Coordinates of N, CA and C in Angstrom, one line a residue:
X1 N 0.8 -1.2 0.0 CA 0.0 0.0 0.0 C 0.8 1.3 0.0
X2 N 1.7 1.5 0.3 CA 2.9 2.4 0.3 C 3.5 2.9 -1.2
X3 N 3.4 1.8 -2.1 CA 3.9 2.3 -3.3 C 3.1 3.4 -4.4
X4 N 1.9 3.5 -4.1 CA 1.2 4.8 -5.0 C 1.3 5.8 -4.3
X5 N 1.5 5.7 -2.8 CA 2.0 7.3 -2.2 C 3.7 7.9 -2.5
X6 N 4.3 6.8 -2.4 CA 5.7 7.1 -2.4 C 5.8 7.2 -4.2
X7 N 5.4 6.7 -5.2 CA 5.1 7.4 -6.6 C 4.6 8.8 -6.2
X8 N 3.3 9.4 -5.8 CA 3.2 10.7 -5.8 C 4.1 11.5 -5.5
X9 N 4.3 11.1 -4.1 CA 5.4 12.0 -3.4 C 6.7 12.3 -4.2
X10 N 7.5 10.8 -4.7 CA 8.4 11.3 -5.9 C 8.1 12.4 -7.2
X11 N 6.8 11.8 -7.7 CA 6.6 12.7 -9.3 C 6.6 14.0 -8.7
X12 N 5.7 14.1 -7.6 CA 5.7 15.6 -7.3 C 7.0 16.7 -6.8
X13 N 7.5 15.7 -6.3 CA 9.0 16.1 -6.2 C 9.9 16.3 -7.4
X14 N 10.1 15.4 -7.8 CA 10.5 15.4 -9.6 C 9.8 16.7 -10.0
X15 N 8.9 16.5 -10.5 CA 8.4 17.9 -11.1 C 9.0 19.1 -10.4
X16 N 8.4 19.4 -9.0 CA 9.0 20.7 -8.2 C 10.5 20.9 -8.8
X17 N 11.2 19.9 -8.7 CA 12.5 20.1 -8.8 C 13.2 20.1 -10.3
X18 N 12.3 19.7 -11.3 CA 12.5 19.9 -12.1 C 12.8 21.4 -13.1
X19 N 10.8 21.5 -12.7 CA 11.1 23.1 -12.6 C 11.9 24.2 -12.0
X20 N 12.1 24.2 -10.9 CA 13.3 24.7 -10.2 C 14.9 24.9 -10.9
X21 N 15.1 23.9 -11.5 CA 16.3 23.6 -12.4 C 16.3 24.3 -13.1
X22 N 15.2 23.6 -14.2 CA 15.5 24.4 -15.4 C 15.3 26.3 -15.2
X23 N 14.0 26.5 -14.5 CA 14.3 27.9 -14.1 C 15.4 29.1 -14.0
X24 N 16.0 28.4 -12.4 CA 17.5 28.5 -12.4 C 18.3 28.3 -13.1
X25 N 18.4 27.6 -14.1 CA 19.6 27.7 -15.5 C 19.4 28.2 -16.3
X26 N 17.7 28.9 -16.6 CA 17.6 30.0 -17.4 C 18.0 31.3 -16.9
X27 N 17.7 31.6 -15.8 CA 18.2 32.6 -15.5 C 19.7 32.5 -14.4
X28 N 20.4 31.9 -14.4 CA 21.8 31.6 -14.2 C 22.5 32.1 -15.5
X29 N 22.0 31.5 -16.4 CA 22.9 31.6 -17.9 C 22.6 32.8 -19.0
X30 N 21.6 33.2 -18.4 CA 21.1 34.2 -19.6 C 21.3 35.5 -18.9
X31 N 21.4 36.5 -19.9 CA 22.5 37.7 -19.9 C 21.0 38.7 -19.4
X32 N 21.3 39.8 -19.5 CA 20.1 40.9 -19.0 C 19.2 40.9 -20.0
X33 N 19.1 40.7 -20.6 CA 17.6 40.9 -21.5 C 16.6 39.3 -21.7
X34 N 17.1 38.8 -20.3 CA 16.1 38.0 -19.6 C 15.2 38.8 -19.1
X35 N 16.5 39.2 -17.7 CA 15.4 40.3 -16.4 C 15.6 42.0 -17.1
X36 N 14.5 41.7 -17.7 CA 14.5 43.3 -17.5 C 14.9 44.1 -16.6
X37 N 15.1 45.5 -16.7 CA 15.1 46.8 -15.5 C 13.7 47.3 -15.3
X38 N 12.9 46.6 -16.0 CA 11.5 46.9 -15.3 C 10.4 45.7 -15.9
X39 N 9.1 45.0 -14.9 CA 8.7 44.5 -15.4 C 7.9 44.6 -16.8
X40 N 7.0 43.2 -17.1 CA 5.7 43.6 -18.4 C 5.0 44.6 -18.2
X41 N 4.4 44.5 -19.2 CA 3.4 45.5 -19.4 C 2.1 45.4 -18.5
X42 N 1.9 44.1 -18.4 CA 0.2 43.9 -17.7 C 0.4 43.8 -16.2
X43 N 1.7 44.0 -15.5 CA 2.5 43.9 -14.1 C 1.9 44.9 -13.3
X44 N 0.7 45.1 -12.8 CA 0.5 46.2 -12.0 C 1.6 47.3 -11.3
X45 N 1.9 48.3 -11.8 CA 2.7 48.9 -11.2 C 3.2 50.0 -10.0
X46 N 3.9 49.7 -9.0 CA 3.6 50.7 -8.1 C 3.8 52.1 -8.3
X47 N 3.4 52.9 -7.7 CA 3.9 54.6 -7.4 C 5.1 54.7 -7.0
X48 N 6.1 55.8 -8.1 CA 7.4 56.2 -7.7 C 7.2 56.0 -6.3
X49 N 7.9 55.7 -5.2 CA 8.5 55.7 -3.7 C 7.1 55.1 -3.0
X50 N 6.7 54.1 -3.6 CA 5.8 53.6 -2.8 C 5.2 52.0 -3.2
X51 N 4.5 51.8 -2.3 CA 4.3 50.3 -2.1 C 3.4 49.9 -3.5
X52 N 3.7 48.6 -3.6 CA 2.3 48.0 -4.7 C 0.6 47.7 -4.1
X53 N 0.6 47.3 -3.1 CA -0.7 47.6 -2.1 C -0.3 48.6 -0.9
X54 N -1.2 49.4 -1.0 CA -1.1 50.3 0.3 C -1.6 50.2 1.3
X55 N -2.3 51.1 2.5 CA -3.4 50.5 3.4 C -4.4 50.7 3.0
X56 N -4.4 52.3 2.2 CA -6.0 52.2 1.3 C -6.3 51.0 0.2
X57 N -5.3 50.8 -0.4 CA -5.5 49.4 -1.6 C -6.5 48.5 -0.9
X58 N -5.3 48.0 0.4 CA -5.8 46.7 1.3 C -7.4 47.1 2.0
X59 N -7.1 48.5 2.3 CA -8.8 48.7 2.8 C -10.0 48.5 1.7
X60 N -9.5 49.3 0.6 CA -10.7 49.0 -0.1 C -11.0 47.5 -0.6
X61 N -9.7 46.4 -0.6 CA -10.4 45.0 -1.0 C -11.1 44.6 -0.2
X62 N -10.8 45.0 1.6 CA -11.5 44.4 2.3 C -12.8 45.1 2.4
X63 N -13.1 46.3 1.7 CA -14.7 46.6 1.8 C -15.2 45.8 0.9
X64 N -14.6 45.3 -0.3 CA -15.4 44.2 -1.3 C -16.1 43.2 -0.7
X65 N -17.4 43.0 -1.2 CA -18.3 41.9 -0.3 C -17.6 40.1 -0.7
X66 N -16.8 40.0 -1.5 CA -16.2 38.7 -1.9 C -14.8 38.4 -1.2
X67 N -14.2 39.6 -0.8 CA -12.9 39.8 0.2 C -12.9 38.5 1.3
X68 N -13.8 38.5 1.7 CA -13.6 37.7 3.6 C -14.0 36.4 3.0
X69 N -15.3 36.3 2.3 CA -15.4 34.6 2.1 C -14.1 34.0 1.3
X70 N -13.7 35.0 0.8 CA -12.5 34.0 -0.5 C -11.3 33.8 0.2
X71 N -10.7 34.6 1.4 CA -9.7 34.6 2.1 C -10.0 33.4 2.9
X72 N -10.8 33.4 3.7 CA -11.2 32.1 4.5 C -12.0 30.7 3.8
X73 N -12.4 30.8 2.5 CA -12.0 29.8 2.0 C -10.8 29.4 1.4
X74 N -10.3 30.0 1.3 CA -8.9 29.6 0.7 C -8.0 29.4 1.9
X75 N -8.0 30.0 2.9 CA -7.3 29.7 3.8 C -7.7 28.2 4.6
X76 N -8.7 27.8 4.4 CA -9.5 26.4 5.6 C -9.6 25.4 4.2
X77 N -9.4 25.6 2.6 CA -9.3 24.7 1.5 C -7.8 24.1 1.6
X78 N -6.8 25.3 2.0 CA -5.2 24.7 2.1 C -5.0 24.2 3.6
X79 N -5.7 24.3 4.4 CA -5.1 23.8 6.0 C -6.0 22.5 5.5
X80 N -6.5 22.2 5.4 CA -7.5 20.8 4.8 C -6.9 20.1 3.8
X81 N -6.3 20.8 2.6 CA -5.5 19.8 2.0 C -4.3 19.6 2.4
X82 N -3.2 20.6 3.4 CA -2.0 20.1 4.2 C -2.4 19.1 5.2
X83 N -3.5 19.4 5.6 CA -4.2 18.0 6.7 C -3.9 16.9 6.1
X84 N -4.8 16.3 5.3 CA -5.1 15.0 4.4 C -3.4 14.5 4.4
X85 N -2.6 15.8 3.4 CA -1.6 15.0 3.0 C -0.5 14.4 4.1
X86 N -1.0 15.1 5.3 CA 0.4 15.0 6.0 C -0.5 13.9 6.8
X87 N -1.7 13.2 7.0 CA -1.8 12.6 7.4 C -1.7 11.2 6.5
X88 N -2.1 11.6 5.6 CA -2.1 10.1 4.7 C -0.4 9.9 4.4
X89 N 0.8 11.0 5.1 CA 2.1 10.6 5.4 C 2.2 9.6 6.1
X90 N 1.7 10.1 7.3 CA 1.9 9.1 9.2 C 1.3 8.0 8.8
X91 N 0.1 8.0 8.3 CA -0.5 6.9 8.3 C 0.4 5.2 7.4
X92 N 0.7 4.2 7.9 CA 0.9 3.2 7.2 C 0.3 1.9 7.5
X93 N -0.3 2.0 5.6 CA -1.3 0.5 5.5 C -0.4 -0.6 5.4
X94 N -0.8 -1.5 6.3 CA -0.2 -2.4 5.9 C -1.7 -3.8 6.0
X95 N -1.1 -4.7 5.1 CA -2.0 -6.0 4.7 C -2.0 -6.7 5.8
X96 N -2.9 -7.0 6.4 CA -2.9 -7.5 7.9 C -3.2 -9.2 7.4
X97 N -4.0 -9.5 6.3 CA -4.6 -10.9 6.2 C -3.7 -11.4 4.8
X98 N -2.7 -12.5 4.9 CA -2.0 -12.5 3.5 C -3.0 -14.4 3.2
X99 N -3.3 -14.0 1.6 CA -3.3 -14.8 1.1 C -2.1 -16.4 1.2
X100 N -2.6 -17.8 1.1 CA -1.6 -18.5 1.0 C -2.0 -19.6 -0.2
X101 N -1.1 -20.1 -0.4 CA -1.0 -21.3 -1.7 C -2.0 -22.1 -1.2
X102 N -2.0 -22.2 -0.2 CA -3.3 -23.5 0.0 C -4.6 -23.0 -0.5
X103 N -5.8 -23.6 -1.3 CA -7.3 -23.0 -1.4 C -7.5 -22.7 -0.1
X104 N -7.9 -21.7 0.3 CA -8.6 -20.7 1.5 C -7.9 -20.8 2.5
X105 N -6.3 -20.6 2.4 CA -5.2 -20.8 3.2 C -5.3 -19.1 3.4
X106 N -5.2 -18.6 4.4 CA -4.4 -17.2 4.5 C -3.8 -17.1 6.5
X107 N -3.1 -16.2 6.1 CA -2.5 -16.1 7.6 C -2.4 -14.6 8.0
X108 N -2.5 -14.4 9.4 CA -2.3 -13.0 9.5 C -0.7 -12.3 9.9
X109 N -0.3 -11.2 9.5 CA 0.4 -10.6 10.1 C 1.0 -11.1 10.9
X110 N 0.5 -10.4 11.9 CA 0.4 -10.6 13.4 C 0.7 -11.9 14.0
X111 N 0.1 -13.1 13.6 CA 0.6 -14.5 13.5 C 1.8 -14.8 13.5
X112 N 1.8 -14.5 12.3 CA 3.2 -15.1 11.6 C 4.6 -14.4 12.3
X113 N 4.2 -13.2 13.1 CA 5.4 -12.4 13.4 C 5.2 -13.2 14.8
X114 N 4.8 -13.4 15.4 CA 4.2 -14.3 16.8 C 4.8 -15.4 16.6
X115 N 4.7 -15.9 15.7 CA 5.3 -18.1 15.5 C 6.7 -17.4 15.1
X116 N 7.0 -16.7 14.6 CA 8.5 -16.5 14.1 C 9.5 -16.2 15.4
X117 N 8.9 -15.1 16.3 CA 9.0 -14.8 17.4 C 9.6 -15.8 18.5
X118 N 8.3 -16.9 18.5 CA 8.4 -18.1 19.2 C 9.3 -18.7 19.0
X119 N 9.7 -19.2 17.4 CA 10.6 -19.8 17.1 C 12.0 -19.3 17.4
X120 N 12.3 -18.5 17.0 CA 13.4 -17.8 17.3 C 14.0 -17.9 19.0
X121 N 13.3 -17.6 19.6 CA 13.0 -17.6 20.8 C 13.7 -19.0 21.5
X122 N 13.3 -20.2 20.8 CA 13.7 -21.7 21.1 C 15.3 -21.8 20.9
X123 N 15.3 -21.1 20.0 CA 17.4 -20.8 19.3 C 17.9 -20.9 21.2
X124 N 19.3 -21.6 21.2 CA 20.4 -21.8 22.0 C 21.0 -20.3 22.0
X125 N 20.9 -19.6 23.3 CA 21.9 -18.7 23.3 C 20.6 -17.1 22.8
X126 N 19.5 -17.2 23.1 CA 18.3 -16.7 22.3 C 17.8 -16.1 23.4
X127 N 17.5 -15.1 24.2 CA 17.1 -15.1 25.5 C 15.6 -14.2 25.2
X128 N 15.7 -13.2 24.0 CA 14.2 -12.7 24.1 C 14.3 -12.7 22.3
X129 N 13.4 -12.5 21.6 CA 13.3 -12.4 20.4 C 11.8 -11.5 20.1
X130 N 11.9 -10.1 19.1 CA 10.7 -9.4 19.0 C 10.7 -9.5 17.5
X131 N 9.5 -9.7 16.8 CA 9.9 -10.0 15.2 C 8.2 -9.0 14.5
X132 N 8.6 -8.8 13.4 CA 7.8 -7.5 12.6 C 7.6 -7.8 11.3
X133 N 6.4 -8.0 10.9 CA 6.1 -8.6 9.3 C 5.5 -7.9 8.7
X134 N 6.3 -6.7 7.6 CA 5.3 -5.9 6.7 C 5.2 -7.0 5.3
X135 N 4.2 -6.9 5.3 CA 3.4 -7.3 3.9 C 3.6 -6.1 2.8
X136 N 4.3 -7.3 1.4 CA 4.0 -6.2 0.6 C 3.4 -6.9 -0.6
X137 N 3.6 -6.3 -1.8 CA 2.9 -7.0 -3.1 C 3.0 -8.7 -3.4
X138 N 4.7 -9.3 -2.9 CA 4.8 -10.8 -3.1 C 6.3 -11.1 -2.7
X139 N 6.7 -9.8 -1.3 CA 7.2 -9.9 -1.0 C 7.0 -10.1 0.8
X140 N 7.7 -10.4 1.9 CA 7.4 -10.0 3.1 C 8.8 -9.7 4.1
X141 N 9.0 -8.4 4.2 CA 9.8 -7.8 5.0 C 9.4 -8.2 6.5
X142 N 10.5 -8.8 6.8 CA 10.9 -9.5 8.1 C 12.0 -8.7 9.1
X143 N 11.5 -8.4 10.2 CA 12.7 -7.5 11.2 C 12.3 -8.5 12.6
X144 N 13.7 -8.6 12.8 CA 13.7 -9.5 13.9 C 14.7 -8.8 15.0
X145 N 14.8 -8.8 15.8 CA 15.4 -8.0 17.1 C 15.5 -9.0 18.4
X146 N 16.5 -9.7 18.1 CA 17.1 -10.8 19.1 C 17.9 -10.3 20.5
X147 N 17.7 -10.8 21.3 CA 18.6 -10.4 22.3 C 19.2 -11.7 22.7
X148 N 21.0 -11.5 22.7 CA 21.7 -12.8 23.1 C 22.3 -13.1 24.6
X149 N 22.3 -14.1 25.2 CA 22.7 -14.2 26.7 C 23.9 -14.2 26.0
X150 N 24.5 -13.7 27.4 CA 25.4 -13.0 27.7 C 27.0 -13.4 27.1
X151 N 27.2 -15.3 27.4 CA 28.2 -15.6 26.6 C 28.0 -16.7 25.3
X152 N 27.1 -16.0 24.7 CA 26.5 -16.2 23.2 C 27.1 -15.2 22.3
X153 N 28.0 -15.9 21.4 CA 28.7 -15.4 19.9 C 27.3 -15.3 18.6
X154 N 27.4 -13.9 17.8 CA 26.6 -13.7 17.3 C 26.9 -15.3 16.1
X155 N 27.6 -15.8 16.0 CA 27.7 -17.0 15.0 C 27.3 -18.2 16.0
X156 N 26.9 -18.4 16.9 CA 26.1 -19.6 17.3 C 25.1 -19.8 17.1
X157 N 24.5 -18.2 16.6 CA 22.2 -18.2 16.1 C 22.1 -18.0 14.6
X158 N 23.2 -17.5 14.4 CA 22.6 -17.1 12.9 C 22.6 -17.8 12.0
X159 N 23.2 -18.7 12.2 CA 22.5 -20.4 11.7 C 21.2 -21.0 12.0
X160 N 21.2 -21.0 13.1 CA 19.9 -21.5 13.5 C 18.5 -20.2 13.0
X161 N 18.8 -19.5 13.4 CA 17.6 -18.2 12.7 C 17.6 -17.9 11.6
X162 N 18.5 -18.4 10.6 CA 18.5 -18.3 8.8 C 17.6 -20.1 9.2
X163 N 17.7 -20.7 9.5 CA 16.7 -22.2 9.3 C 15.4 -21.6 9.9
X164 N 15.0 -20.9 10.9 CA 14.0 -20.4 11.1 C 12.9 -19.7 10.0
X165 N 13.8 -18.7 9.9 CA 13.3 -17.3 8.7 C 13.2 -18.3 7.5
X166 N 13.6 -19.3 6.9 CA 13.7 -20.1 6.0 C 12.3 -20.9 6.0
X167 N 11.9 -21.4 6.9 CA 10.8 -22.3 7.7 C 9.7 -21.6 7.5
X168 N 9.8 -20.0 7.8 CA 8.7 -19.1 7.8 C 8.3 -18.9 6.5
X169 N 9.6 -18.6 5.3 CA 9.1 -18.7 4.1 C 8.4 -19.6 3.4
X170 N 8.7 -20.8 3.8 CA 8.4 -22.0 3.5 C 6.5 -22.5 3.8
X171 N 6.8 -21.7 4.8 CA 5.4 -21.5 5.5 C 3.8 -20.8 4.5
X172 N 4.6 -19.5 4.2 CA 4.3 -18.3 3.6 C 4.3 -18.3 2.2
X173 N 3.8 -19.6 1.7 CA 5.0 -20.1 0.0 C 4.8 -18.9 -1.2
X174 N 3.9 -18.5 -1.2 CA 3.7 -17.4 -2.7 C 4.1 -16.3 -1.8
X175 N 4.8 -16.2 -1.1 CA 6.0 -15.1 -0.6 C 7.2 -15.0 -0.7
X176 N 8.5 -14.4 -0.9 CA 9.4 -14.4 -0.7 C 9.6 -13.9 0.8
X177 N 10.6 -14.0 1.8 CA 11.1 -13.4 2.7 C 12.5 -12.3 2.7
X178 N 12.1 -11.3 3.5 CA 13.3 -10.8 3.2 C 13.8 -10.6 4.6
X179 N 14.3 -11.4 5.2 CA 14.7 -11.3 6.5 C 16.2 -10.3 6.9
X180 N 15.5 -9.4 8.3 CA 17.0 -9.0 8.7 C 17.0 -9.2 10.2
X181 N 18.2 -9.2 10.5 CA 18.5 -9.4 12.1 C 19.0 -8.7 13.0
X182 N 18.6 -8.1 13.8 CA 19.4 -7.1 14.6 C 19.5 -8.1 16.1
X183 N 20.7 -7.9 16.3 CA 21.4 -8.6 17.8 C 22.2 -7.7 19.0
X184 N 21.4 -7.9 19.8 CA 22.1 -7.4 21.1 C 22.4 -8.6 22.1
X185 N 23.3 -7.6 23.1 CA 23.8 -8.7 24.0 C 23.0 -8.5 25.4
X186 N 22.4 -9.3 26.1 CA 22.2 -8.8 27.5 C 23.2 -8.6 28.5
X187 N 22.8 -7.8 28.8 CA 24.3 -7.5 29.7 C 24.4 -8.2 31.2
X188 N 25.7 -8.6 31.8 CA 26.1 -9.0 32.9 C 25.8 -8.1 34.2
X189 N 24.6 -8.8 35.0 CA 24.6 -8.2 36.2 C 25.9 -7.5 36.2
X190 N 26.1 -6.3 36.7 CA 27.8 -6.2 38.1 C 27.2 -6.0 38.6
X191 N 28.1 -6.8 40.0 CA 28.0 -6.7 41.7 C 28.3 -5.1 42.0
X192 N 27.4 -5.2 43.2 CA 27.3 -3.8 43.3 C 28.1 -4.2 45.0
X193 N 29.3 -3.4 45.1 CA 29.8 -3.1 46.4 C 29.2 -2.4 47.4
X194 N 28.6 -2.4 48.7 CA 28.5 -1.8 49.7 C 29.4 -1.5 50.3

């Protein structure tokens, strides 16, 4: 579910940036009879030593009877569409129910990160194990966060947890796994002196 937002997000970036470029290399490269010493013709222009809206300008738009509704709709149209987008940021879908090769086989998420968990957990030298399964198109991102007693070598598990993660795929068949491992050590009481 991530991939049509992260498309938008890029094209729109791409574009922004696009334009931006080429912009800046038009006028990077081009001599003065790009920028004029004074704008077009249809440029509203200000008064020798004075502003382009004044306070009377600004007063009379706000006596216009279309002034206040168009300002505050425009203003509560953009805080509404920076809403949406920045929440449809935070927000991440992920597929909670995955289809399996078996006829009416499916497994959840949540499941599968729970038996992986467990399993892992059974590993020699394995003292806690926390495991995380994003679902994607026909792939499944696997994060595993092992904690090892204390005189446990990270090469005593990672054999045994590659036959695990293997087991899960195996599990999960019209999936690939993409497993990774993060390892810590629990650390040794010290005696505390009185």
């Amino acid at each position: 579910m991530r991939q049509p937002r992260t498309a938008v997000n890029r094209t729109v970036l791409a574009a922004a940036g696009l334009a931006l470029l080429l912009g800046g290399g038009r006028l990077a490269s081009a001599g003065t009879d790009v920028l004029p010493g004074r704008p077009p013709a249809w440029w509203p222009a200000a008064p020798a030593g004075g502003v382009l809206l004044d306070r009377e300008g600004l007063a009379a738009l706000r006596g216009q009877d279309w002034w206040t509704p168009a300002v505050v709709t425009v203003g509560v149209l953009a805080t509404v569409l920076f809403a949406v987008w920045f929440l449809a940021q935070v927000r991440v879908r992920t597929r909670s129910l995955l289809p399996l090769a078996a006829p009416g086989g499916a497994v959840r998420t949540r499941a599968l990160a729970d038996a992986l968990a467990e399993r892992a957990a059974t590993v020699d030298g394995v003292t806690r194990c926390h495991a995380r399964v994003h679902a994607g198109p026909r792939i499944l991102r696997v994060r595993l966060r092992v904690r090892l007693a204390p005189d446990t070598t990270p090469a005593d598990v990672l054999g045994p947890l590659a036959a695990a993660t293997a087991e899960a795929e195996r599990a999960a068949a019209p999936y690939t796994l993409d497993a990774r491992v993060r390892l810590s050590h629990q650390k040794r009481p010290r005696p505390h002196v009185r």
